[in-house]
C-alpha cells in the first residue's frame, strides 16, 4: 500500500518543508544526474524514477525485511489486528 499511496504525500511533505525553509526543489521530470559514475549508466532516468523507484521502494523493502526478521508470523498478525483498532 505504501508504494502506491504514500509517495505523493511524502513528496508533498518534503516540498512543503523545502519551501518553508527556502531550500531549492529539484524538478522531478529532469534527467537524474548520477554523481561519480559514467553518465551513460543514468541515461534516460528521471529524478522521479530515481527517488521513487530506486530509493523509496527499496527503503520500503529493507524495512519490510527487517520487520519480517524481527517478528514471527503470529506476532505480525497481532500487530496488524491492533492497527485495525486505532482511533484517529
mmCIF file of C-alpha atoms in Angstrom:
data_model
loop_
_atom_site.group_PDB
_atom_site.id
_atom_site.type_symbol
_atom_site.label_atom_id
_atom_site.label_comp_id
_atom_site.label_asym_id
_atom_site.label_seq_id
_atom_site.Cartn_x
_atom_site.Cartn_y
_atom_site.Cartn_z
ATOM 1 C CA UNK A 1 0.000 0.000 0.000
ATOM 2 C CA UNK A 2 2.828 2.416 0.794
ATOM 3 C CA UNK A 3 4.297 2.022 -2.680
ATOM 4 C CA UNK A 4 1.046 3.077 -4.318
ATOM 5 C CA UNK A 5 -0.435 5.509 -1.805
ATOM 6 C CA UNK A 6 2.283 7.202 0.226
ATOM 7 C CA UNK A 7 4.717 8.518 -2.388
ATOM 8 C CA UNK A 8 2.626 11.600 -3.225
ATOM 9 C CA UNK A 9 2.060 12.538 0.415
ATOM 10 C CA UNK A 10 5.776 12.126 1.180
ATOM 11 C CA UNK A 11 6.697 14.295 -1.799
ATOM 12 C CA UNK A 12 4.192 16.970 -0.709
ATOM 13 C CA UNK A 13 5.556 16.935 2.842
ATOM 14 C CA UNK A 14 9.170 17.236 1.666
ATOM 15 C CA UNK A 15 8.245 20.017 -0.789
ATOM 16 C CA UNK A 16 6.401 21.911 1.946
ATOM 17 C CA UNK A 17 9.424 21.607 4.238
ATOM 18 C CA UNK A 18 11.740 22.875 1.482
ATOM 19 C CA UNK A 19 9.506 25.846 0.697
ATOM 20 C CA UNK A 20 9.210 26.737 4.383
ATOM 21 C CA UNK A 21 12.999 26.658 4.814
ATOM 22 C CA UNK A 22 13.835 28.251 1.444
ATOM 23 C CA UNK A 23 15.518 25.102 0.065
ATOM 24 C CA UNK A 24 15.682 24.614 -3.704
ATOM 25 C CA UNK A 25 13.464 21.822 -5.028
ATOM 26 C CA UNK A 26 14.617 19.770 -7.990
ATOM 27 C CA UNK A 27 12.349 19.222 -10.964
ATOM 28 C CA UNK A 28 11.271 15.595 -10.786
ATOM 29 C CA UNK A 29 10.911 15.431 -14.586
ATOM 30 C CA UNK A 30 14.545 16.405 -15.216
ATOM 31 C CA UNK A 31 17.086 13.711 -16.004
ATOM 32 C CA UNK A 32 18.775 12.287 -12.931
ATOM 33 C CA UNK A 33 22.462 13.124 -12.738
ATOM 34 C CA UNK A 34 24.413 10.267 -11.243
ATOM 35 C CA UNK A 35 27.348 11.597 -9.228
ATOM 36 C CA UNK A 36 30.734 9.942 -9.559
ATOM 37 C CA UNK A 37 29.756 7.463 -12.269
ATOM 38 C CA UNK A 38 29.507 7.369 -16.011
ATOM 39 C CA UNK A 39 26.613 9.422 -17.343
ATOM 40 C CA UNK A 40 25.772 6.552 -19.703
ATOM 41 C CA UNK A 41 24.552 4.450 -16.745
ATOM 42 C CA UNK A 42 21.955 7.062 -15.787
ATOM 43 C CA UNK A 43 20.779 7.922 -19.303
ATOM 44 C CA UNK A 44 17.032 8.371 -19.550
ATOM 45 C CA UNK A 45 16.364 8.073 -15.815
ATOM 46 C CA UNK A 46 14.411 10.978 -14.354
ATOM 47 C CA UNK A 47 14.685 12.304 -10.822
ATOM 48 C CA UNK A 48 11.187 10.912 -10.217
ATOM 49 C CA UNK A 49 12.260 7.404 -11.255
ATOM 50 C CA UNK A 50 15.400 7.547 -9.141
ATOM 51 C CA UNK A 51 13.780 8.824 -5.961
ATOM 52 C CA UNK A 52 10.520 6.880 -6.181
ATOM 53 C CA UNK A 53 11.544 3.553 -7.640
ATOM 54 C CA UNK A 54 15.221 3.229 -6.793
ATOM 55 C CA UNK A 55 15.167 4.799 -3.311
ATOM 56 C CA UNK A 56 11.636 4.959 -1.836
ATOM 57 C CA UNK A 57 10.612 1.437 -2.861
ATOM 58 C CA UNK A 58 13.991 -0.050 -1.898
ATOM 59 C CA UNK A 59 13.764 1.524 1.555
ATOM 60 C CA UNK A 60 10.279 0.044 1.996
ATOM 61 C CA UNK A 61 11.682 -3.377 1.012
ATOM 62 C CA UNK A 62 14.530 -3.035 3.524
ATOM 63 C CA UNK A 63 12.132 -2.071 6.314
ATOM 64 C CA UNK A 64 9.775 -4.958 5.496
ATOM 65 C CA UNK A 65 12.692 -7.404 5.526
ATOM 66 C CA UNK A 66 13.782 -6.114 8.935
ATOM 67 C CA UNK A 67 10.236 -6.434 10.281
ATOM 68 C CA UNK A 68 9.947 -9.970 8.881
ATOM 69 C CA UNK A 69 13.238 -10.895 10.549
ATOM 70 C CA UNK A 70 12.167 -9.326 13.839
ATOM 71 C CA UNK A 71 8.654 -10.736 14.286
ATOM 72 C CA UNK A 72 7.166 -14.193 13.986
ATOM 73 C CA UNK A 73 4.069 -14.651 11.829
ATOM 74 C CA UNK A 74 1.807 -14.740 14.930
ATOM 75 C CA UNK A 75 3.302 -11.524 16.319
ATOM 76 C CA UNK A 76 2.845 -9.850 12.957
ATOM 77 C CA UNK A 77 -0.836 -10.844 12.811
ATOM 78 C CA UNK A 78 -1.430 -9.466 16.325
ATOM 79 C CA UNK A 79 0.199 -6.119 15.473
ATOM 80 C CA UNK A 80 -1.829 -5.949 12.239
ATOM 81 C CA UNK A 81 -5.040 -6.502 14.197
ATOM 82 C CA UNK A 82 -4.039 -3.822 16.734
ATOM 83 C CA UNK A 83 -3.595 -1.372 13.860
ATOM 84 C CA UNK A 84 -7.179 -2.000 12.779
ATOM 85 C CA UNK A 85 -8.468 -0.676 16.096
ATOM 86 C CA UNK A 86 -6.529 2.585 16.230
ATOM 87 C CA UNK A 87 -8.604 5.671 16.860
ATOM 88 C CA UNK A 88 -7.943 8.838 14.920
#
